[in-house]
Short mmCIF file of C-alpha atoms in Angstrom, two decimals:
data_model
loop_
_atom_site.label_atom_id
_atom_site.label_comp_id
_atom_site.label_asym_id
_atom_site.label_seq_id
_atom_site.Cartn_x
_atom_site.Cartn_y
_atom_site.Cartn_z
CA UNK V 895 41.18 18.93 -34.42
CA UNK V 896 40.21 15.30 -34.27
CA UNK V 897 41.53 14.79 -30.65
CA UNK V 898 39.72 18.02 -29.48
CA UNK V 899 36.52 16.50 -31.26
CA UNK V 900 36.91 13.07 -29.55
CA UNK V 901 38.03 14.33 -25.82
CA UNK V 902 34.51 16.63 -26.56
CA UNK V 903 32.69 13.83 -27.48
CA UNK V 904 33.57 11.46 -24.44
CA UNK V 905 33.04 14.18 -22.13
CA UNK V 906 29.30 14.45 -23.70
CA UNK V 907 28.65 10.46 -23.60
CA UNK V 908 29.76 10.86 -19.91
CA UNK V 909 27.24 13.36 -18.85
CA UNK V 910 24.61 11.63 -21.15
CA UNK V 911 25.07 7.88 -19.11
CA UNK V 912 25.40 10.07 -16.04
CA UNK V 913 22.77 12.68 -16.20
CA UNK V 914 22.56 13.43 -12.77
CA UNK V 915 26.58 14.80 -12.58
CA UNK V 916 25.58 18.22 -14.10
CA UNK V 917 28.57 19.94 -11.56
CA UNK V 918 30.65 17.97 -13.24
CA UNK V 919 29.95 17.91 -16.99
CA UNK V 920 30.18 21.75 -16.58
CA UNK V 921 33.58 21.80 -14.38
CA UNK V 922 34.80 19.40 -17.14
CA UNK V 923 33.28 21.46 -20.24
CA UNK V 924 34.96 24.71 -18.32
CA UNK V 925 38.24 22.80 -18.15
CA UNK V 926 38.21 21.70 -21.56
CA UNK V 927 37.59 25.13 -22.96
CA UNK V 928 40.51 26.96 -21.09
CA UNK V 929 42.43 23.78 -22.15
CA UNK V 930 41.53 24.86 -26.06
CA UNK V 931 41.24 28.00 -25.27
CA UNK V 932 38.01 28.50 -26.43
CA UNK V 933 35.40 30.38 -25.17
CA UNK V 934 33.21 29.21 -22.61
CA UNK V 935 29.68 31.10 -24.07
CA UNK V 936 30.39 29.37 -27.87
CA UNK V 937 31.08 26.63 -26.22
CA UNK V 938 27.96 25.80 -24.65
CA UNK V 939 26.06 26.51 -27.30
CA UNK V 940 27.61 24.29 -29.41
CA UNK V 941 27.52 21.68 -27.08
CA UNK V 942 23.79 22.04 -26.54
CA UNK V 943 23.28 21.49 -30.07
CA UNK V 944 25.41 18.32 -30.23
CA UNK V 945 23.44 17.16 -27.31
CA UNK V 946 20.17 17.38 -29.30
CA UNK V 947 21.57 14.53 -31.70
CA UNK V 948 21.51 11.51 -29.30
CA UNK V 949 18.71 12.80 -27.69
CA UNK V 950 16.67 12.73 -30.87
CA UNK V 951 18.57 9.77 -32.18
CA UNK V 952 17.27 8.08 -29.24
CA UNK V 953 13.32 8.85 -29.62
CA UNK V 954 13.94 7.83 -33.12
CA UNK V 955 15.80 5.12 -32.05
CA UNK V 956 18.17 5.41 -34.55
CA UNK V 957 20.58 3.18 -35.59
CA UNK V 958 24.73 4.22 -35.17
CA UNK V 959 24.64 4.53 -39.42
CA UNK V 960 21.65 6.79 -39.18
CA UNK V 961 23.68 8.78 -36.64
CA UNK V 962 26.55 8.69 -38.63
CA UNK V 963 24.66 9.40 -41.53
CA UNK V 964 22.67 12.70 -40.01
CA UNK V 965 25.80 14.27 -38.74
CA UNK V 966 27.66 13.93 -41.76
CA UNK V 967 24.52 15.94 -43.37
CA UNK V 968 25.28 18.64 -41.09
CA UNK V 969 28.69 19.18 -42.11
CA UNK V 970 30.80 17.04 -39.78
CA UNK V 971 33.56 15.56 -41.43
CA UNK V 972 33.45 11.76 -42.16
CA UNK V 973 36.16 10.94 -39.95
CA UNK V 974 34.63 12.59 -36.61
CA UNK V 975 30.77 11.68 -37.90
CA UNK V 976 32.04 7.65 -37.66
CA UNK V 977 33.66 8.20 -34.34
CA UNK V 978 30.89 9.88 -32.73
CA UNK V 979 28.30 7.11 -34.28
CA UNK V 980 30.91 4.72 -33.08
CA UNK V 981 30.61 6.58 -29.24
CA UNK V 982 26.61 6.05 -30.00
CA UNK V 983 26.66 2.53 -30.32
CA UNK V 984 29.20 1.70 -27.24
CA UNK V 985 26.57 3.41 -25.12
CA UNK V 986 23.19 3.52 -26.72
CA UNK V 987 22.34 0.48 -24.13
CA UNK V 988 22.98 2.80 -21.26
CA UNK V 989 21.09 5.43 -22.66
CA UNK V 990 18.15 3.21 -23.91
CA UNK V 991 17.99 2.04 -20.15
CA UNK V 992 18.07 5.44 -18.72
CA UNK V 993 15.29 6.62 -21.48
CA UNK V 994 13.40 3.39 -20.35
CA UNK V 995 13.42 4.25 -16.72
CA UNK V 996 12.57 7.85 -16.71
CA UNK V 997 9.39 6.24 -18.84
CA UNK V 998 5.84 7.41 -16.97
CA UNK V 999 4.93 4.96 -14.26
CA UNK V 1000 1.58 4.94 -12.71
CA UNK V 1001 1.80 5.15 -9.02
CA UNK V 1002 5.46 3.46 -8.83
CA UNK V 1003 5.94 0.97 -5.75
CA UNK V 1004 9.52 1.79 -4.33
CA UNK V 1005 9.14 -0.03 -1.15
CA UNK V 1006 7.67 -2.51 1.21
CA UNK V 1007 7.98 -2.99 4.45
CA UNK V 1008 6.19 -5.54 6.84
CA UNK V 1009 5.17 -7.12 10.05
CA UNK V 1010 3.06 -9.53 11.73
CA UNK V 1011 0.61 -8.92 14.13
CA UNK V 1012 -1.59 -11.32 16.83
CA UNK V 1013 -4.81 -10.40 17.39
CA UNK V 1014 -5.61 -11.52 20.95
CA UNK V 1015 -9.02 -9.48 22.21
CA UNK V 1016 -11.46 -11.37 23.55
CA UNK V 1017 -13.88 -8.90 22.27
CA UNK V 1018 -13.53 -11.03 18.91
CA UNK V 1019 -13.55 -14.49 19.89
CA UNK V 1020 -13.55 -15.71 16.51
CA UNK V 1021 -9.87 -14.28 15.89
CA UNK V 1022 -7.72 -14.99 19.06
CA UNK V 1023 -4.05 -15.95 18.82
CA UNK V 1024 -4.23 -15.27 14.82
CA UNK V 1025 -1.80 -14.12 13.03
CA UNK V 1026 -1.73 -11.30 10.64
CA UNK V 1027 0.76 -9.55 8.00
CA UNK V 1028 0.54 -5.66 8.00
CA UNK V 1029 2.71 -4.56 4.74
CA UNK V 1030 3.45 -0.70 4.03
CA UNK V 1031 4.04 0.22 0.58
CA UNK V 1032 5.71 3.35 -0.40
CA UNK V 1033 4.35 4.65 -4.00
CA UNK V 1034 5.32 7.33 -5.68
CA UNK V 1035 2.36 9.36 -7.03
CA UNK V 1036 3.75 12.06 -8.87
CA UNK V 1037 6.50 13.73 -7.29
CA UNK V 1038 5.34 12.67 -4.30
CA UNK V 1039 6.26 10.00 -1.70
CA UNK V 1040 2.67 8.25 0.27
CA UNK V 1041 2.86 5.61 2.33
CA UNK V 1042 -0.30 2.97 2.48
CA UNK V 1043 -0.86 0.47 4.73
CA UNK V 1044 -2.72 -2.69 4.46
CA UNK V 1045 -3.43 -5.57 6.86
CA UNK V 1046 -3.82 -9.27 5.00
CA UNK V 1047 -4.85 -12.53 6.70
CA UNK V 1048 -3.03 -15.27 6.11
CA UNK V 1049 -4.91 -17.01 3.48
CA UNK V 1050 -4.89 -13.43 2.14
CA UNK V 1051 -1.16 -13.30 1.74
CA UNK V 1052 -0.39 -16.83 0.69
CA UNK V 1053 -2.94 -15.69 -2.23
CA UNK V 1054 -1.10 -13.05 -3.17
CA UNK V 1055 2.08 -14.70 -3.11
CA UNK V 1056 0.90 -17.19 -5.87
CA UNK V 1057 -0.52 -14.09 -7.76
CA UNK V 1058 2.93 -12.32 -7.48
CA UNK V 1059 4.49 -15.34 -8.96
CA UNK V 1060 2.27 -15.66 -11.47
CA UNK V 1061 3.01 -12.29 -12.61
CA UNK V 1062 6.67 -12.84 -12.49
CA UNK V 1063 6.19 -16.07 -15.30
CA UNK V 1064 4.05 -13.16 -17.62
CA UNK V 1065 6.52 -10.59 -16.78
CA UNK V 1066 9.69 -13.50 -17.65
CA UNK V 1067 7.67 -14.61 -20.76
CA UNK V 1068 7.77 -11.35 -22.33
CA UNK V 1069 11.84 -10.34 -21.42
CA UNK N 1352 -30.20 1.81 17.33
CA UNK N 1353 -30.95 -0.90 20.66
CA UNK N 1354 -34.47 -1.11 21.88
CA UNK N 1355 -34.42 -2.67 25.38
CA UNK N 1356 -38.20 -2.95 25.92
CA UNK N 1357 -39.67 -2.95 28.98
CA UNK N 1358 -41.53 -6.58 28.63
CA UNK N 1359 -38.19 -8.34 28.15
CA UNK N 1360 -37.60 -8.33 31.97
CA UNK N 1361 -40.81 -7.04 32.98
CA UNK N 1362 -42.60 -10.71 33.22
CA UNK N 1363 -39.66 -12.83 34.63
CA UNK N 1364 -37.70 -12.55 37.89
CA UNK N 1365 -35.00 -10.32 37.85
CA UNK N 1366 -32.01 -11.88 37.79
CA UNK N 1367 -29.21 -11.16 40.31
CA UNK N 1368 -27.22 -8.01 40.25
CA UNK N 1369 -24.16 -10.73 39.38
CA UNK N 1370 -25.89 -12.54 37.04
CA UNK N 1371 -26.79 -9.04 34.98
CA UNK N 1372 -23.19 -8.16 35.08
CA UNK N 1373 -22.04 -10.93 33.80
CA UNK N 1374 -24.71 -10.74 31.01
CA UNK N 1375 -23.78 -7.59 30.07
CA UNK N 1376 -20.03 -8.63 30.25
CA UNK N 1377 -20.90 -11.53 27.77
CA UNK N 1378 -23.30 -9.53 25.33
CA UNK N 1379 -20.05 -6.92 25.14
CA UNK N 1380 -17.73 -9.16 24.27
CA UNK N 1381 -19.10 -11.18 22.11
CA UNK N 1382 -19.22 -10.46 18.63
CA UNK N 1383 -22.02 -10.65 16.75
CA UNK N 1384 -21.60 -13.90 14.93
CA UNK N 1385 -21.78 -15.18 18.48
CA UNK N 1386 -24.80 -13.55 20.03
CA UNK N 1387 -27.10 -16.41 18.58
CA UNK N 1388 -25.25 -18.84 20.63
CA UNK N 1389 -24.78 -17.01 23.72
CA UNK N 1390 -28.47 -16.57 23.86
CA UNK N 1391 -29.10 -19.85 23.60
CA UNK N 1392 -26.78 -20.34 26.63
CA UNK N 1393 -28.02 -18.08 28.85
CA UNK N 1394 -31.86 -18.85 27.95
CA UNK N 1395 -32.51 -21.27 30.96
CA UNK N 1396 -30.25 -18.82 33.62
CA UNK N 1397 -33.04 -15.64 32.17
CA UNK N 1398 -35.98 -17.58 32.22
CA UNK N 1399 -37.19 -16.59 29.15
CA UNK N 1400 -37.88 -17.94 25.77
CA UNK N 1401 -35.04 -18.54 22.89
CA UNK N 1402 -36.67 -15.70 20.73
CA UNK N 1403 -36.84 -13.27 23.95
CA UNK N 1404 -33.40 -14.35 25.16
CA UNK N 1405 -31.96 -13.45 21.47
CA UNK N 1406 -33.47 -10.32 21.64
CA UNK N 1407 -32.38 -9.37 24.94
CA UNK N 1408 -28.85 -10.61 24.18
CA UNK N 1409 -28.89 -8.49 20.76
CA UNK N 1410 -30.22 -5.52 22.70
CA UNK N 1411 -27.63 -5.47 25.41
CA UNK N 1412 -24.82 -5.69 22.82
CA UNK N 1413 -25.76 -2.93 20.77
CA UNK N 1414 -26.45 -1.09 24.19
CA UNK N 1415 -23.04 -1.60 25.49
CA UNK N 1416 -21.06 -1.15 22.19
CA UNK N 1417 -23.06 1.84 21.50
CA UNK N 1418 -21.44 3.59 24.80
CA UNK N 1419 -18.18 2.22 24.56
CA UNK N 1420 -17.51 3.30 20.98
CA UNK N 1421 -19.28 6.34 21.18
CA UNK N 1422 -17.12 7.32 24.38
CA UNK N 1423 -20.32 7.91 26.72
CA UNK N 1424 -18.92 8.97 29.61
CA UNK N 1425 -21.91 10.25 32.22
CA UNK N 1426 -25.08 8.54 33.62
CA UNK N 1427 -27.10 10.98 31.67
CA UNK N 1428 -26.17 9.94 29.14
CA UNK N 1429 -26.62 5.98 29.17
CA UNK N 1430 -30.09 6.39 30.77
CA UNK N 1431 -30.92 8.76 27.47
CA UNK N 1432 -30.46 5.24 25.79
CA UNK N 1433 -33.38 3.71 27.49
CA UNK N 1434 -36.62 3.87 26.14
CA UNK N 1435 -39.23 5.88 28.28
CA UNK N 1436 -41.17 3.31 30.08
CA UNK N 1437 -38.17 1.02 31.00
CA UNK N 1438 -38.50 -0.45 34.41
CA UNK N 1439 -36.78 2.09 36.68
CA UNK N 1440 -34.57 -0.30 38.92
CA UNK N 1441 -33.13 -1.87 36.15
CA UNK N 1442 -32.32 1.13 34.31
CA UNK N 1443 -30.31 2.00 36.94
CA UNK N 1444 -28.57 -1.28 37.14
CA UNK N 1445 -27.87 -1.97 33.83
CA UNK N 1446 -26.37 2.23 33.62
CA UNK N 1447 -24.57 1.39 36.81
CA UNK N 1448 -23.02 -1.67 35.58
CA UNK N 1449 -22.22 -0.31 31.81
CA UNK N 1450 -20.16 2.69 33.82
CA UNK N 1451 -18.29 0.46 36.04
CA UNK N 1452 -17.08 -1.29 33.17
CA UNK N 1453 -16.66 1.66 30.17
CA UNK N 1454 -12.67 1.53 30.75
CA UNK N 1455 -12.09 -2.10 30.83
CA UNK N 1456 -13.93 -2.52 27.61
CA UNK N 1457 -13.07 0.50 26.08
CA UNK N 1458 -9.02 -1.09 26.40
CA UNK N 1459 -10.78 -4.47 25.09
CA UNK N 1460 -12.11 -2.60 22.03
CA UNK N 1461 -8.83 -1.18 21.36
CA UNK N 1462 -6.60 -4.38 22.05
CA UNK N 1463 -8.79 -6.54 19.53
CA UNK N 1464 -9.51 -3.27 17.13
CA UNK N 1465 -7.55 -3.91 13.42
CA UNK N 1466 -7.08 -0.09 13.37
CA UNK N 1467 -5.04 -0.74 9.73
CA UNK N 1468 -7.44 -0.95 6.38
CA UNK N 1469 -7.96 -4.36 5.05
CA UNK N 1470 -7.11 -6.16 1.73
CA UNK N 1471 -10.53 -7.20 0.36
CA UNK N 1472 -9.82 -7.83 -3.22
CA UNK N 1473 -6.33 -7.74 -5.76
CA UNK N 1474 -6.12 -8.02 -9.34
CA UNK N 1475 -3.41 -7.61 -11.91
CA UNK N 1476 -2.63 -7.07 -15.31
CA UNK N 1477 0.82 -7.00 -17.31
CA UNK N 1478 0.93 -4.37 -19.95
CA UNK N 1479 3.60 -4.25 -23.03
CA UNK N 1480 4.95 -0.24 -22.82
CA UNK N 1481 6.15 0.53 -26.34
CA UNK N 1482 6.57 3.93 -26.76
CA UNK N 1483 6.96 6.90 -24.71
CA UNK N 1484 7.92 10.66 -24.75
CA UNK N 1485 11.80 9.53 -24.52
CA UNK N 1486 11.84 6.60 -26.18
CA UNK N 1487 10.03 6.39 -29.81
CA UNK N 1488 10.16 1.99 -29.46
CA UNK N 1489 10.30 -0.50 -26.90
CA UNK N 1490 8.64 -3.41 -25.47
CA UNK N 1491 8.77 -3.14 -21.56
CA UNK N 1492 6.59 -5.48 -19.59
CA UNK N 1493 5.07 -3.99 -16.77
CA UNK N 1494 3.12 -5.33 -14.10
CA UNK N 1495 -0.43 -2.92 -12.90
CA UNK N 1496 -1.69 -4.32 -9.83
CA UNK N 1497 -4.98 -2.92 -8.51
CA UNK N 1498 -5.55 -3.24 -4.54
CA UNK N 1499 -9.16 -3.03 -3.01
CA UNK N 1500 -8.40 -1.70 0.38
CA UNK N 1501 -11.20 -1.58 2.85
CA UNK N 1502 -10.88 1.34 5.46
CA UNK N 1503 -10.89 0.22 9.54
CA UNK N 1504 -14.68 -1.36 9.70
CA UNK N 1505 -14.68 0.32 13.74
CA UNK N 1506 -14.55 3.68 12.16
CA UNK N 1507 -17.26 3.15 9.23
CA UNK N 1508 -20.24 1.07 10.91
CA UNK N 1509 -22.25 -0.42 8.32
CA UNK N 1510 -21.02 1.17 5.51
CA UNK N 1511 -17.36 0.27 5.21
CA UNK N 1512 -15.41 2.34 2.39
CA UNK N 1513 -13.38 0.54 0.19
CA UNK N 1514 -10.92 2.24 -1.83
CA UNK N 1515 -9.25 1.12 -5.14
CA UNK N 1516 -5.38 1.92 -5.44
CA UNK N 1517 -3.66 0.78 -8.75
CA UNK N 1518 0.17 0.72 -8.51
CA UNK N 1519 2.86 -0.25 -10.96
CA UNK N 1520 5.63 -2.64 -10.51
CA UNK N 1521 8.66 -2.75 -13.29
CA UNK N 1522 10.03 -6.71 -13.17
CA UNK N 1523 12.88 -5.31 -10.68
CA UNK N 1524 10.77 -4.24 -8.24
CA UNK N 1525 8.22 -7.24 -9.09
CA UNK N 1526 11.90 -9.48 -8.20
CA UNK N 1527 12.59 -7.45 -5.08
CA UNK N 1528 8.96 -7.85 -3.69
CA UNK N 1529 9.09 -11.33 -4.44
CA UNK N 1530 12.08 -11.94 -2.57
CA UNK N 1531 10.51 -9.91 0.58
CA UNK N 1532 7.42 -12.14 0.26
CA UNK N 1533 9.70 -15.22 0.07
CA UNK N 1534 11.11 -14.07 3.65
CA UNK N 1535 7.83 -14.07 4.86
CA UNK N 1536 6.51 -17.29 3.60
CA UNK N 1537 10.21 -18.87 5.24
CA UNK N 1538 9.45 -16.83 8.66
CA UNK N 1539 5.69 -18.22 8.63
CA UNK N 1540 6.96 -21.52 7.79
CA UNK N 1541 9.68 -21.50 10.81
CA UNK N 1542 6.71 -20.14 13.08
CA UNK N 1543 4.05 -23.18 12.06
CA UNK N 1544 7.03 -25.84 12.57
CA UNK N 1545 8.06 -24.91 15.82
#
């Protein structure tokens, strides 16, 4: 029935913009079967096949018609193909973002902590009572968390300050 | 490697036992941008000419870096350093004096000592992503910064490693960064005014 169909298909955009509540998309697909009383094992597989629409529709980055469109070519009836290409475009942004962010990043800063440091030897004359910036950066490289250290004079990390700005005008440019 | 020849003291007076220690003191410390000037200041106290003084001063610091950073611990082991025909008395001296002092500078080594790698070089690039296994379009700036790090210079003598390490920063992190860097820039700022 039409309610069944849309209840199923918010439940689905839920655990799509949510991908990380898989406990709960399969608490709530549970509840909604006993609720029908369907079977659980159908169920899922149907579900898994619905699934593979947005997920396609997204690395096609089709369009809520071309959605609507595809679904009524596989036999869903005109009423429930609109709604579900309706569901698409409410939260294709979402999705787009989430497909955006799991995009490969090379070496991913997460974080970066700092602190300055005095250098006050006498052993190098040159450099007493001058200040210094240590940063730590925490990259990702792979699955993998590695944290890297770096000192920077001061010149050094006025420098890269104006860099880092400079790159935030390319980066603004191109949004 | 130092080479403390016998003729650099052999045709002068020796200098006081004070006077060495304090030379030796002075050639440790200094680093060695500054051992051109400090022979030139101790040139009249040595008798000896500016090209002998240089060499003397040069010698001794190599000498008494080469202990402390190579943790020489024993008499042995400093008098190993000297070359074969080195005047006896002074040998003794000089190893004498270097011993006294190994802890003191070994804690001055370590005070001034940058033990973290150094930021020699940066460069950047912004790249468009527009495609990806998830996504068949888009057009995501993204900012590839490549840092040339240069490991702790103590450690690697004269042949410093420097490593390249390219990381990427999407514009939120670019923001967040920025912000941190503004904090710093506002903390330097406070700092200088006081």
């Amino acid at each position: 029935s039409s309610q069944q169909f849309s209840a199923l298909t918010e439940l689905l955009f839920r655990f799509l913009t949510e991908p990380k509540e898989v406990e709960r998309f399969l608490t709530q697909l549970s509840d909604f079967a006993t609720m029908n009383k369907i079977s659980l094992g159908p169920l899922k597989n149907i579900v898994k096949s619905i699934l593979l629409v947005p997920n396609g529709a997204l690395k096609r980055n089709l369009s809520s018609e071309q959605v609507r469109a595809d679904f009524i070519a596989l036999g869903l009836s005109e009423e429930k193909a609109s709604y579900f290409a309706e569901q698409w475009k409410v939260n294709s942004p979402t999705l787009t973002r989430l497909a955006v962010g799991q995009t490969l990043m090379i070496n991913q800063l997460i974080d970066m902590e700092w602190k300055f440091g005095v250098t006050a030897g006498s052993s190098e004359l040159e450099k007493v009572g001058s200040i210094f910036l240590q940063l730590k950066l925490v990259i990702k490289k792979g699955t993998q968390m590695e944290n890297v250290y770096i000192e920077l004079t001061l010149p050094q990390f006025y420098s890269f300050l104006h860099e880092m700005e400079r790159v935030k005008t390319s980066l603004e440019s191109f949004s | 490697w130092p080479r403390l020849s016998a003729s650099h003291f052999a045709s002068r007076q020796a200098p006081s036992r004070d006077a060495v220690r304090q030379l030796c003191q002075q050639c440790f410390s200094s680093p060695p941008a500054g051992l051109a000037a400090l022979a030139q200041r101790v040139c009249p106290s040595l008798a000896a000419g500016p090209e002998e003084a240089e060499q003397l001063v040069f010698a001794l610091h190599n000498l008494t870096r080469h202990v402390v950073y190579r943790g020489l611990t024993k008499a042995e082991d400093v008098l190993s350093l000297f070359p074969e025909n080195f005047h006896q008395n002074l040998k003794n001296l000089l190893t004498k004096i270097i011993l006294e002092n190994i802890s003191a500078w070994r804690n001055e080594a370590q005070a001034s000592q940058i033990s973290l790698p150094r930021l020699v070089d940066m460069d950047w690039r912004v790249d468009i992503k527009t495609s990806s296994d998830s996504i068949s379009r888009m057009a995501v700036p993204t900012c590839l910064l490549q840092l040339k790090i240069q490991e702790d210079v103590a450690l690697c003598g004269n042949s410093p490693v420097v490593s390249a390490l390219t990381v990427e920063l999407s514009k939120e992190t670019l923001d967040t960064m920025l912000e941190g860097l503004g904090r710093i820039r506002d903390q330097l700022s406070a700092v200088a005014n006081k």
